[in-house]
Short mmCIF file of C-alpha atoms and ligand atoms in Angstrom, two decimals:
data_model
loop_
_atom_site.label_atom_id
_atom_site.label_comp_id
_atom_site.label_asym_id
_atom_site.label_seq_id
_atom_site.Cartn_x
_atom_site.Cartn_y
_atom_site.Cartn_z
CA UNK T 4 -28.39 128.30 65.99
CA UNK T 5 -26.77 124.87 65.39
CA UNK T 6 -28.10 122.33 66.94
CA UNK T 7 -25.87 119.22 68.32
CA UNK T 8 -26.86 115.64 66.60
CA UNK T 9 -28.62 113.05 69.01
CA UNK T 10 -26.33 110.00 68.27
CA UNK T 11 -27.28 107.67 71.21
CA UNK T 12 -31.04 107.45 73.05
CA UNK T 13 -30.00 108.15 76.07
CA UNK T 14 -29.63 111.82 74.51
CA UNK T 15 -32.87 112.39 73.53
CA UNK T 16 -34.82 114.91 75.31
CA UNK T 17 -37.47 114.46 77.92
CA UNK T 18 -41.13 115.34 77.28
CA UNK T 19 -41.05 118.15 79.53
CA UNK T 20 -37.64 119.94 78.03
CA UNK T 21 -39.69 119.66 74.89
CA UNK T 22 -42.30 121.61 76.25
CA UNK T 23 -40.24 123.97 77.54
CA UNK T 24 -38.26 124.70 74.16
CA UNK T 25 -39.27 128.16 72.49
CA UNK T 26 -40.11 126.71 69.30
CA UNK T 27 -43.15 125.00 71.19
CA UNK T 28 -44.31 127.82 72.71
CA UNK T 29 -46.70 128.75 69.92
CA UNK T 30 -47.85 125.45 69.28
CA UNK T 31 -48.55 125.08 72.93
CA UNK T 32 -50.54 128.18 72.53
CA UNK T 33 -52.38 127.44 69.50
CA UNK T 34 -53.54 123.52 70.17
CA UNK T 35 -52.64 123.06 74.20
CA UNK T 36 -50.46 121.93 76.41
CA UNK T 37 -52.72 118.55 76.29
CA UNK T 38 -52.02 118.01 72.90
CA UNK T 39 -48.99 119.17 72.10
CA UNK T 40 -47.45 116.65 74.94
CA UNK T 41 -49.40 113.54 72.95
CA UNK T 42 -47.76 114.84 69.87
CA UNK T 43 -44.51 115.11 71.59
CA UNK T 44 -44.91 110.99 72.86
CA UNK T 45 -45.90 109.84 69.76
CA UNK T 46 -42.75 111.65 67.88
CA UNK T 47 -40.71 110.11 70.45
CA UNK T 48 -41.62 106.93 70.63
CA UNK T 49 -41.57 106.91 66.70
CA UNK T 50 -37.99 107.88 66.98
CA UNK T 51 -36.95 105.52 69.61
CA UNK T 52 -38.43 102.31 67.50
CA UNK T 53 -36.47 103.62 64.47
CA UNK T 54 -33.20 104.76 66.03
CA UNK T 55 -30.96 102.00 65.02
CA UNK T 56 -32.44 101.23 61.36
CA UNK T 57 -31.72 104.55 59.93
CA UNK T 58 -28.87 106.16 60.05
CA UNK T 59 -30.53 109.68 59.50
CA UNK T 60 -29.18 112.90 61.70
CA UNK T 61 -31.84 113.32 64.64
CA UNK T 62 -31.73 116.98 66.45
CA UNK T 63 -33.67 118.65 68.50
CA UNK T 64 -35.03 121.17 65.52
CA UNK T 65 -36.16 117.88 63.53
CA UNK T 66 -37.74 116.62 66.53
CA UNK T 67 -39.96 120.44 66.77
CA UNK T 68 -40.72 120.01 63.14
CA UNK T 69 -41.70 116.80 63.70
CA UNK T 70 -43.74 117.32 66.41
CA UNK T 71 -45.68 120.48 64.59
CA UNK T 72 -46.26 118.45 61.69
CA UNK T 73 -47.87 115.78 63.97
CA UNK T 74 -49.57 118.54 65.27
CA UNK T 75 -51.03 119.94 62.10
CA UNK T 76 -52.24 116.09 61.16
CA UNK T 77 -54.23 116.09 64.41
CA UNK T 78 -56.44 118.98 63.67
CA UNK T 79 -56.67 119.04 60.04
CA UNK T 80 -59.90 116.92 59.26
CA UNK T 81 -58.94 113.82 57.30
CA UNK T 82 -62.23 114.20 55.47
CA UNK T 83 -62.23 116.79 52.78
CA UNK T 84 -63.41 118.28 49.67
CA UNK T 85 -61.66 116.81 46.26
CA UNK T 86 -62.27 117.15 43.34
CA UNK T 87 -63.75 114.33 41.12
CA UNK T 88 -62.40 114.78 37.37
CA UNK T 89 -62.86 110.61 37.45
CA UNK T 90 -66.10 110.83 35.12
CA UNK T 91 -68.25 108.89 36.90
CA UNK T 92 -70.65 111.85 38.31
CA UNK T 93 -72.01 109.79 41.49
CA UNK T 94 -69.02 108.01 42.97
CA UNK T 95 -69.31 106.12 45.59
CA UNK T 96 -65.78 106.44 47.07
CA UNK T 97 -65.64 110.19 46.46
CA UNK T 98 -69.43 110.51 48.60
CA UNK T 99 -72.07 110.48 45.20
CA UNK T 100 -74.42 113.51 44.61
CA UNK T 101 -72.88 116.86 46.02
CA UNK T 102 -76.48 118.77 47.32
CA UNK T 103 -77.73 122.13 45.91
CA UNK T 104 -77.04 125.54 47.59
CA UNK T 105 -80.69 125.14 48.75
CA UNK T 106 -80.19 122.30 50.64
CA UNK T 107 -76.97 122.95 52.40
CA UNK T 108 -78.40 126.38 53.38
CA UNK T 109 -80.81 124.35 55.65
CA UNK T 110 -78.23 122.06 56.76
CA UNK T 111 -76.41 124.79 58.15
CA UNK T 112 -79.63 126.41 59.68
CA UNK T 113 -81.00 123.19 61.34
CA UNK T 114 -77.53 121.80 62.55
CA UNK T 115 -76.42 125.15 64.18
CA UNK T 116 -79.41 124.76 67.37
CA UNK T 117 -82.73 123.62 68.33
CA UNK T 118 -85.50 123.12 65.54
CA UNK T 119 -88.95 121.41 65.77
CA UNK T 120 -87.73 118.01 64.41
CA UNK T 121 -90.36 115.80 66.23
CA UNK T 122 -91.89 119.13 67.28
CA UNK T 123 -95.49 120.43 66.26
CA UNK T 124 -95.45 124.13 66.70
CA UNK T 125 -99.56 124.68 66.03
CA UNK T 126 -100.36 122.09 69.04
CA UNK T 127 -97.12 122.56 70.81
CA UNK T 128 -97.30 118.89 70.92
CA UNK T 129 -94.96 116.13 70.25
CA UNK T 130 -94.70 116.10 66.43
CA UNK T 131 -93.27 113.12 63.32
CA UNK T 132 -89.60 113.60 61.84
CA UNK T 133 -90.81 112.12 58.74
CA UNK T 134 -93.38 114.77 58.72
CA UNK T 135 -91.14 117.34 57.17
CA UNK T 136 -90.56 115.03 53.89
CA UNK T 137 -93.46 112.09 53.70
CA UNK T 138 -96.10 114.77 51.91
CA UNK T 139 -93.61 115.67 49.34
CA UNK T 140 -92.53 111.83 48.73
CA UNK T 141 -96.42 111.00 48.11
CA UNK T 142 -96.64 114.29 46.41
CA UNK T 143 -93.75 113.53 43.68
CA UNK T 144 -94.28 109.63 43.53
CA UNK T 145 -98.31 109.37 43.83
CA UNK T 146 -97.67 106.85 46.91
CA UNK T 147 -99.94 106.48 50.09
CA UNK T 148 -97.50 106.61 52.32
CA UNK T 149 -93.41 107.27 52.51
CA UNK T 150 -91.04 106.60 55.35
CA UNK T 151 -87.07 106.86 54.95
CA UNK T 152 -83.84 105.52 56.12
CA UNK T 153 -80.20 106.32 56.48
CA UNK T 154 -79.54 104.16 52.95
CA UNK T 155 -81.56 101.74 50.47
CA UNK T 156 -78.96 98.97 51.86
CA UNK T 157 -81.16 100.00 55.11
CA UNK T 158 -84.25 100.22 53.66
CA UNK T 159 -84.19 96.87 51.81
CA UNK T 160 -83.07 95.33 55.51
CA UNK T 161 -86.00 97.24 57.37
CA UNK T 162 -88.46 95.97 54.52
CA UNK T 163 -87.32 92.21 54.18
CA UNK T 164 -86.85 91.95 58.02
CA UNK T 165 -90.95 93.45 58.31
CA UNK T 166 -92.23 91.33 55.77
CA UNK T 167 -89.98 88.11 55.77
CA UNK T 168 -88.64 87.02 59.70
CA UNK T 169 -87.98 83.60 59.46
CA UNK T 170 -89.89 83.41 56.34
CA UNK T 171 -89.24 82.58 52.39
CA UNK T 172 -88.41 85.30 49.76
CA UNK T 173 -88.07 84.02 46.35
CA UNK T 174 -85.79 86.10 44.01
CA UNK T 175 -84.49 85.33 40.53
CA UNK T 176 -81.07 84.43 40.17
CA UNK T 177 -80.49 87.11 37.61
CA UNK T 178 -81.14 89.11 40.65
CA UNK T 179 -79.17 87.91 42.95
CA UNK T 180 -76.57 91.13 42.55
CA UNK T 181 -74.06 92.57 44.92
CA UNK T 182 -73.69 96.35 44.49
CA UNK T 183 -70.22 96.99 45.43
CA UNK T 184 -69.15 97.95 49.06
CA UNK T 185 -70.22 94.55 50.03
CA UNK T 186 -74.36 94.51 49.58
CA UNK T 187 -75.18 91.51 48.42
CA UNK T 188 -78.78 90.93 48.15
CA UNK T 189 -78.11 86.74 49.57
CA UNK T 190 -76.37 88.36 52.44
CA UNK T 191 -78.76 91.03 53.44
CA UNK T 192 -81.47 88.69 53.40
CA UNK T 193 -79.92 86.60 55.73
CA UNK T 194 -79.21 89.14 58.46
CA UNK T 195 -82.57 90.46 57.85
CA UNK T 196 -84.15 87.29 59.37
CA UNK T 197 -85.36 85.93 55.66
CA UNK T 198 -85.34 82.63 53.84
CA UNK T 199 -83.45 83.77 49.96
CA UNK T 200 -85.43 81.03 47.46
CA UNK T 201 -83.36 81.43 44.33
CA UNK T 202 -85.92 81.09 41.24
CA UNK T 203 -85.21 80.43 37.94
CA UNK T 204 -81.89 81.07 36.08
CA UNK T 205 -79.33 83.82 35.33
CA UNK T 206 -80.97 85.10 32.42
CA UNK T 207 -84.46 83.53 32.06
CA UNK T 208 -86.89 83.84 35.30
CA UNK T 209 -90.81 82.81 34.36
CA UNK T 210 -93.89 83.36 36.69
CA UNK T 211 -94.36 79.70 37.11
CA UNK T 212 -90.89 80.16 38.67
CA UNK T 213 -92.11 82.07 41.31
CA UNK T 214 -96.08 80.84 41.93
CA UNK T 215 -94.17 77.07 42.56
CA UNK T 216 -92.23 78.31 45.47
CA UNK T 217 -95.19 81.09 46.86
CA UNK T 218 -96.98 79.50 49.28
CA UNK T 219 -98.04 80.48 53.15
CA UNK T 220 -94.59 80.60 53.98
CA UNK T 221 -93.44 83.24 52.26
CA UNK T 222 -93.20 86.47 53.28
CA UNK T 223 -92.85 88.65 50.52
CA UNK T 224 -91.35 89.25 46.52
CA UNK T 225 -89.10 91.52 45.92
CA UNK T 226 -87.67 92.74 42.49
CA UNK T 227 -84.06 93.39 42.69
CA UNK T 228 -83.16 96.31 39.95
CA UNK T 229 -80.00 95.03 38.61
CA UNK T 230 -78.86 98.41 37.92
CA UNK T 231 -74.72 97.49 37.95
CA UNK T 232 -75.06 95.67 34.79
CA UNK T 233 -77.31 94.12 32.50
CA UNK T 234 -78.44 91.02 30.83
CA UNK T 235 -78.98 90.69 27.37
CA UNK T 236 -79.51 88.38 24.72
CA UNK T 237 -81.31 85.43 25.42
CA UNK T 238 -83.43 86.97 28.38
CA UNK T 239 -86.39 86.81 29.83
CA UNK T 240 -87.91 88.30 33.58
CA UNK T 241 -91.39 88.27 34.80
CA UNK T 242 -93.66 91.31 34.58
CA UNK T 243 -93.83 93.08 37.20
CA UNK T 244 -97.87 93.09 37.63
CA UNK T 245 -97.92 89.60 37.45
CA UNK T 246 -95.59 89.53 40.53
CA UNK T 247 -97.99 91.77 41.59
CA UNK T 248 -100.79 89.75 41.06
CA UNK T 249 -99.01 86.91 42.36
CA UNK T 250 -98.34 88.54 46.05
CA UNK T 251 -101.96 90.12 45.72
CA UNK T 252 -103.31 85.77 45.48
CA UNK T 253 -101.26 84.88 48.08
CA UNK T 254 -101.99 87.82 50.44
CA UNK T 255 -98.26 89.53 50.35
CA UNK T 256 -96.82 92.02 49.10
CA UNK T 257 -94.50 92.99 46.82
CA UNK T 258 -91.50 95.10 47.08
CA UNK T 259 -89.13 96.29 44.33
CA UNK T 260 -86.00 97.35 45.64
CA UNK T 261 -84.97 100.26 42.60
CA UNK T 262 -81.71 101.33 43.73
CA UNK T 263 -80.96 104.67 41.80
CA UNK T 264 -84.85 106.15 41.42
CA UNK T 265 -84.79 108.81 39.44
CA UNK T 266 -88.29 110.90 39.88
CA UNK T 267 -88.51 112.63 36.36
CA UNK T 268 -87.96 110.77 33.16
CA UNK T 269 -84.42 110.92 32.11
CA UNK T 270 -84.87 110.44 28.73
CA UNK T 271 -85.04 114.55 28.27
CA UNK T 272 -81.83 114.90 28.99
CA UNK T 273 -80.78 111.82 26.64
CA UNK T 274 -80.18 109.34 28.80
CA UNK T 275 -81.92 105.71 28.89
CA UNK T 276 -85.43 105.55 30.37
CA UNK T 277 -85.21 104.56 33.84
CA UNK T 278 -88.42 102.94 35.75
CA UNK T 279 -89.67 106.20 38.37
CA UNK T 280 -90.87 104.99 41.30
CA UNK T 281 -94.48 106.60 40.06
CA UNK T 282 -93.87 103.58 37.85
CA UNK T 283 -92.58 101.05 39.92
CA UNK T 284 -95.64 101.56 41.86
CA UNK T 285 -98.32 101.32 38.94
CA UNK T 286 -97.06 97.92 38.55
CA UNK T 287 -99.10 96.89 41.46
CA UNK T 288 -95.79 97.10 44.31
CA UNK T 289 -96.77 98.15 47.29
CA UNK T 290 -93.24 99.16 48.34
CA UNK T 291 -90.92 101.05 46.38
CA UNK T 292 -87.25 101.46 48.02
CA UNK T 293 -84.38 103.81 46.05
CA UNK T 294 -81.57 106.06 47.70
CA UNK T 295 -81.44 109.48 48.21
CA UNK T 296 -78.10 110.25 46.72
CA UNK T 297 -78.14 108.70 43.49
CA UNK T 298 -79.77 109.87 40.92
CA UNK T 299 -82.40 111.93 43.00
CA UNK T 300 -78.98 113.85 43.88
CA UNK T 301 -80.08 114.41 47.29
CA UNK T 302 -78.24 113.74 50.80
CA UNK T 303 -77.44 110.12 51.75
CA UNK T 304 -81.01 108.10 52.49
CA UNK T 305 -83.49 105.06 51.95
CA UNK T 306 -86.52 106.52 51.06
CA UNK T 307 -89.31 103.73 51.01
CA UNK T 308 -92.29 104.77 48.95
CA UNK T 309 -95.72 102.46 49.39
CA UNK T 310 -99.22 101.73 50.46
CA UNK T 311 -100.56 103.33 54.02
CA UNK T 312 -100.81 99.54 55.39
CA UNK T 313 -97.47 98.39 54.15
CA UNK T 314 -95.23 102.04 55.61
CA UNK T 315 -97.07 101.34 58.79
CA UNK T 316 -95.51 98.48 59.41
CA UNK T 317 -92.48 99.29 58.29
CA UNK T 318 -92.78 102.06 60.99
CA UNK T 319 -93.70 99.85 64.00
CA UNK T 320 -90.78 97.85 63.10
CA UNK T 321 -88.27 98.55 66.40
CA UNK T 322 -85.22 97.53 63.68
CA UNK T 323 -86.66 100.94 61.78
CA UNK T 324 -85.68 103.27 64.98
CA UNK T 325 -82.30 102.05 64.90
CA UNK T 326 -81.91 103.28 61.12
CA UNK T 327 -83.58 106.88 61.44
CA UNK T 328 -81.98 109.65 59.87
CA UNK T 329 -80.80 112.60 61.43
CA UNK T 330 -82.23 116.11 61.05
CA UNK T 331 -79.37 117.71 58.77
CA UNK T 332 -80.53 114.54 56.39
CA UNK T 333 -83.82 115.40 56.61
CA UNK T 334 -83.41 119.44 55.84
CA UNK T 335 -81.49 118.34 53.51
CA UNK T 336 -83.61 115.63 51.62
CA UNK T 337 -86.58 117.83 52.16
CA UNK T 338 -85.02 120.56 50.46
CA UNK T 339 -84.01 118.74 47.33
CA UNK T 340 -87.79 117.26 47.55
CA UNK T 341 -88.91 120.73 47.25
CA UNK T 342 -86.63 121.29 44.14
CA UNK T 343 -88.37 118.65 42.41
CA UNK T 344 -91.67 120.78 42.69
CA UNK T 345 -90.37 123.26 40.13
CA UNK T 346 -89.65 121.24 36.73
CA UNK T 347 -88.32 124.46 35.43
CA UNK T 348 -85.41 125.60 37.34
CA UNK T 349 -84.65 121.33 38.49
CA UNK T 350 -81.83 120.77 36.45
CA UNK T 351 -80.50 124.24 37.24
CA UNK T 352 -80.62 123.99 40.73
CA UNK T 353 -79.86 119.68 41.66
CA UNK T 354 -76.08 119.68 41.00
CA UNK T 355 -76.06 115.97 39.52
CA UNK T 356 -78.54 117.18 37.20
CA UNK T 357 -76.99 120.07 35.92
CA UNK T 358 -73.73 117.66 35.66
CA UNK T 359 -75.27 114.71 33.82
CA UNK T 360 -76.74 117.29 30.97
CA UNK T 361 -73.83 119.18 30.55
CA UNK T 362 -73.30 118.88 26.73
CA UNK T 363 -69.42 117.50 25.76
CA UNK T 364 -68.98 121.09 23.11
CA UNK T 365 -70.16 122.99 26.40
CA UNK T 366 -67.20 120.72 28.40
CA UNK T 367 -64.74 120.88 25.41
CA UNK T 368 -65.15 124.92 25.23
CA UNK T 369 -64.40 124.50 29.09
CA UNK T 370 -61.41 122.12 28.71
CA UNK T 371 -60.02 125.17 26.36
CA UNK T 372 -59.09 127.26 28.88
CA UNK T 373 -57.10 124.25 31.29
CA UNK T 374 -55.02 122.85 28.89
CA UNK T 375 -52.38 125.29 29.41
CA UNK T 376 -52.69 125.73 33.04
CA UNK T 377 -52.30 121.86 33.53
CA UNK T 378 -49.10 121.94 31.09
CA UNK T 379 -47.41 124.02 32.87
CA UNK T 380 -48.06 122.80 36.19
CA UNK T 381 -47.34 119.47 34.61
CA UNK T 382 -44.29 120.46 32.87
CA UNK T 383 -41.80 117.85 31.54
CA UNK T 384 -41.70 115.08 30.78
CA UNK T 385 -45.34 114.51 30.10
CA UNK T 386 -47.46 115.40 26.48
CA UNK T 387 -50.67 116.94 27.22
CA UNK T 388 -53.71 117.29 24.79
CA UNK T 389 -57.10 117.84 25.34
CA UNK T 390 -59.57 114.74 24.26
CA UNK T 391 -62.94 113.50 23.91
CA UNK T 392 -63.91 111.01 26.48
CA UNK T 393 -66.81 109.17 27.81
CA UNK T 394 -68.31 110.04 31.44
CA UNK T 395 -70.49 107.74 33.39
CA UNK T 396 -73.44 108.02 35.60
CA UNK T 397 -72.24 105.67 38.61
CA UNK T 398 -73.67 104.07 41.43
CA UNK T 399 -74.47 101.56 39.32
CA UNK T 400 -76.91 103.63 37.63
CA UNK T 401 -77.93 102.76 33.80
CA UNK T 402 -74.25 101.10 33.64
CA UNK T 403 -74.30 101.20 29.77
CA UNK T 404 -75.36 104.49 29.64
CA UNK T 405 -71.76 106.47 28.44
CA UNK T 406 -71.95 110.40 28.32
CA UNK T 407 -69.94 112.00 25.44
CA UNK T 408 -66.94 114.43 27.53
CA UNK T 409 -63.89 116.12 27.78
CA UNK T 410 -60.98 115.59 29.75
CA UNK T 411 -57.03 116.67 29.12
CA UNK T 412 -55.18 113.44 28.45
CA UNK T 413 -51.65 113.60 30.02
CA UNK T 414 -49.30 111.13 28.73
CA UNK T 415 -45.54 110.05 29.61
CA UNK T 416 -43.31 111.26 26.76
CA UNK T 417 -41.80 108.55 24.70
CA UNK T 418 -38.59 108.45 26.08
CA UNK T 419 -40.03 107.39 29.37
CA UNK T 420 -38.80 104.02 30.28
CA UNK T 421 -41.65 103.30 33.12
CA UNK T 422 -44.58 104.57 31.64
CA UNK T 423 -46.70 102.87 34.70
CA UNK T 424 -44.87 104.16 37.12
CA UNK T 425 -44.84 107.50 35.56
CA UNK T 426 -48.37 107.37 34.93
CA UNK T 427 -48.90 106.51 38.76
CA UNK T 428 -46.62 110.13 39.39
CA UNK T 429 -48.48 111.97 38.30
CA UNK T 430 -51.90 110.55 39.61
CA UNK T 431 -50.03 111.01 42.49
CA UNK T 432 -49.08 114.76 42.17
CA UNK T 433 -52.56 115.46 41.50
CA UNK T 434 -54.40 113.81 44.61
CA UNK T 435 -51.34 115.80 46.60
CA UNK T 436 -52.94 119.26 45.86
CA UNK T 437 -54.37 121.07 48.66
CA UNK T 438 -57.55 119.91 47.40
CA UNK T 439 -57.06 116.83 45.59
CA UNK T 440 -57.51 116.03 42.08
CA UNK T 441 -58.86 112.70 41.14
CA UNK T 442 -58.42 111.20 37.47
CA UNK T 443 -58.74 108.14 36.17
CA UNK T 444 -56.34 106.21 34.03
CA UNK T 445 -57.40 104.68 30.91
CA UNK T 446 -55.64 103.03 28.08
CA UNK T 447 -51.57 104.14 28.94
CA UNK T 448 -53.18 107.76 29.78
CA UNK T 449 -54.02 110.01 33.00
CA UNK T 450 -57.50 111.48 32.38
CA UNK T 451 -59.20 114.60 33.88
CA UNK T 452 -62.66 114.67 32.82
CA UNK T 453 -63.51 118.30 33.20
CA UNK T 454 -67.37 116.93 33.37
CA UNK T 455 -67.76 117.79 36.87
CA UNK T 456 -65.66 120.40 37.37
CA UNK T 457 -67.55 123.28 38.32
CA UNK T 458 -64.92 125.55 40.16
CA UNK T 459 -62.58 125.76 37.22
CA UNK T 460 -61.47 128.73 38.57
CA UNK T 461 -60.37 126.86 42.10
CA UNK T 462 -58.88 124.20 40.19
CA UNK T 463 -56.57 126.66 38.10
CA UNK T 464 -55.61 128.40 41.22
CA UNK T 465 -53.96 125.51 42.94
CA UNK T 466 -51.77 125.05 40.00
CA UNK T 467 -50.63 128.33 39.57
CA UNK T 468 -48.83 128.08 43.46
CA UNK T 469 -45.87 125.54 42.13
CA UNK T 470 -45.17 122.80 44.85
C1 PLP D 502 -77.27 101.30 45.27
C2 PLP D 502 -78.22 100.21 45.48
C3 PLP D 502 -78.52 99.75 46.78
C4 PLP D 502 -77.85 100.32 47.99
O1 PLP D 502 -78.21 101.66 48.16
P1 PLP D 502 -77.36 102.59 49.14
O2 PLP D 502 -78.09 103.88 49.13
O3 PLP D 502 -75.99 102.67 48.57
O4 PLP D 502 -77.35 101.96 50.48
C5 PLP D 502 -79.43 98.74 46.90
N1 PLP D 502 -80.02 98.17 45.83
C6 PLP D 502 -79.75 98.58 44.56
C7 PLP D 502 -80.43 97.91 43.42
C8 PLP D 502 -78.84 99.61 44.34
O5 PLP D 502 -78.58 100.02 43.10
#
């Protein structure tokens, strides 16, 4: 059937001859009369504020496909899986450690109905959220006491806002760090209610530093782990006992704020020694704060590790009820907890372990096998070769740590005028898969790093269904 060109607006259908057309009917069926009729007004009113700058043909068959792809944006969730061939294993943007099979097992389970979150089943009494996780935080990390939150941003605000309302926190201006999505340690500290006393210099903080601006009206110390870059050369940074002992004089205490925490020691899988929060708190600290989807490679959290005295107050703070996670975080956190309690099946079973090991022959041998695949879904005019690259950990975790990978390199041929632009198609045609593919480009080249590609059999599927 042909259908007669709108040329004027007075010729545009109504809403309700819309709804009445037969190549709604489905739709109507599928989503509802409710929402089909929104989609219908929005296509409309679209149309009518473009009518006159475009001289494109408008009929009623472009207006139904119109309104079914409006449809079909509606109800497909804008959050999705992609797949991160960037080579940074925990990226922020692309939602850091994916959980292990365990965990998201028990996610299902406890979001599906009614569990005994705050729930004790032996007394039939009221029972602690944090009960299902604190024994295996003071368990792995040898701490009194362990309370958690829905990030570190949140933890460090819960900790300085117990510790330091309206009082003085010195911190040493190689400290002072912002970790990217806008966390600034200066501007945290002011909305938590504390004084920021900037100590010493960029690179060279000394305890004197400190014990001239600790007196009975400050509220705490906190060590800042400046784990987005580091200082070298000409460097020096108090001990962290003798902050310790410092806070211990002057009857405070001291908090280091970690940021990644890893729990085991890292240097068995070859990568630089990080501090553990065991470690952290054999300094002397009395509060340890990290996140739970860093390096841990657990579900998004503040976990705050510490002395029995120091938690409790955290607790009884009303700013901490406000920042409580939910119970999917806590299956999930508890289940990754429980991983931990097996050393020998841990990097097995914690995906961001088993990813941050991976040897680059191991992800070479893998990149084998997609070369061709990625060629001919590629297909001219680009040159593709498989290379050796460098991987990251991310989320600002040991930042000059670099982890020997693979990745296919796609490059613009040479008679490509635009090489930016063309570099910028094809980044394009990647992240417009069903799932998306995101790369990275580097040096006049479009990188996949096949480090964290798991599903290689997924990601060869989607190219074999040309566009
Ligand atoms: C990442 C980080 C934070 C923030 O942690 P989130 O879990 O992202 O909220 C705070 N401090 C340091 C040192 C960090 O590295």
């Amino acid at each position: 059937m042909k259908y007669a060109k709108i040329s004027t607006l007075s010729e545009l259908p109504s809403v309700d001859q819309l709804l009445n057309t037969e190549g709604l009917r489905l739709p109507i069926a599928q989503y509802g009369r409710h929402a089909v009729t929104q989609a219908i007004r929005h296509v409309l009113s679209e149309i009518r504020k473009n009518f006159h700058k475009k001289n494109k043909t408008i009929n009623i068959e472009l207006i139904i496909l119109r309104v079914l792809s409006d449809l079909e944006n509606r109800f497909t969730p804008s959050l999705k899986k992609v797949f991160n061939l960037t080579g940074t294993v925990l990226h922020t943007n692309l939602g850091r450690a994916a959980l292990p099979k365990q965990a998201i097992n028990e996610v299902v389970s406890v979001a599906a109905g009614a569990t005994n979150l705050e729930f004790d089943i032996t007394t039939g009494r009221r029972g602690e959220r944090e009960s299902h996780v604190e024994h295996l935080l003071t368990e792995l990390t040898g701490a009194e006491a362990a309370t958690i939150v829905n990030n570190n941003a949140a933890a460090v605000l819960v900790i300085l806002n117990t510790f330091a309302l309206g009082k003085k926190v010195p911190v040493s201006r190689g400290e002072l760090v912002e970790i990217g999505g806008s966390f600034r340690i200066p501007d945290i500290m002011t909305r938590a209610g504390a004084i920021l006393v900037e100590v010493g210099t960029t690179n060279r903080t000394h305890l004197h530093d400190f014990a001239n601006v600790t007196n009975r009206s400050t509220g705490m110390i906190m060590k800042v782990h400046t784990s987005n870059y580091t200082i070298e050369g000409f460097t020096s940074s108090v001990p962290e006992e003798k902050l310790a002992d410092l806070c211990h004089q002057n009857e405070i205490p001291f908090a280091i704020d970690l940021g990644s925490g890893s729990i085991i020691d890292f240097t068995y899988l070859g990568l630089p020694n990080e501090q553990t929060p065991k470690e952290a708190l054999a300094t002397g600290a009395d509060i340890v704060a990290f996140s739970g989807d860093k390096l841990l490679g657990g579900p998004q959290s503040g976990i705050i590790v510490g002395s029995k005295q120091a938690i409790e107050k955290i607790r009884n703070n009303p700013m901490k009820r406000a920042l409580r996670p939910d119970k999917m975080t806590i299956a999930a956190l508890a289940s990754v907890l429980r991983l931990y309690k097996q050393p020998e099946t841990l990097i097995q079973n914690v995906p961001c372990l088993r990813i941050l090991s991976r040897k680059s022959e191991e992800i070479f041998r893998q990149g084998k096998s997609l070369i061709e695949p990625i060629r001919n879904w590629v297909g001219n005019p680009y040159l593709i070769s498989l290379v050796q690259c460098k991987s990251q950990i991310g989320s600002g975790a040991m930042p000059t740590a670099h982890l020997p990978s693979a990745a296919a390199a796609i490059k613009p041929s040479a008679n490509i005028k635009n090489k930016g632009r063309s570099l910028k198609n094809i980044a394009e045609r990647f992240r417009a898969l069903p799932i998306p593919v995101i790369g990275r480009i580097e040096n006049g080249l479009f990188l996949l790093d096949f480090r964290c590609l798991e599903d290689s059999k997924t990601f060869i599927s989607q190219l074999e269904h040309k566009q």
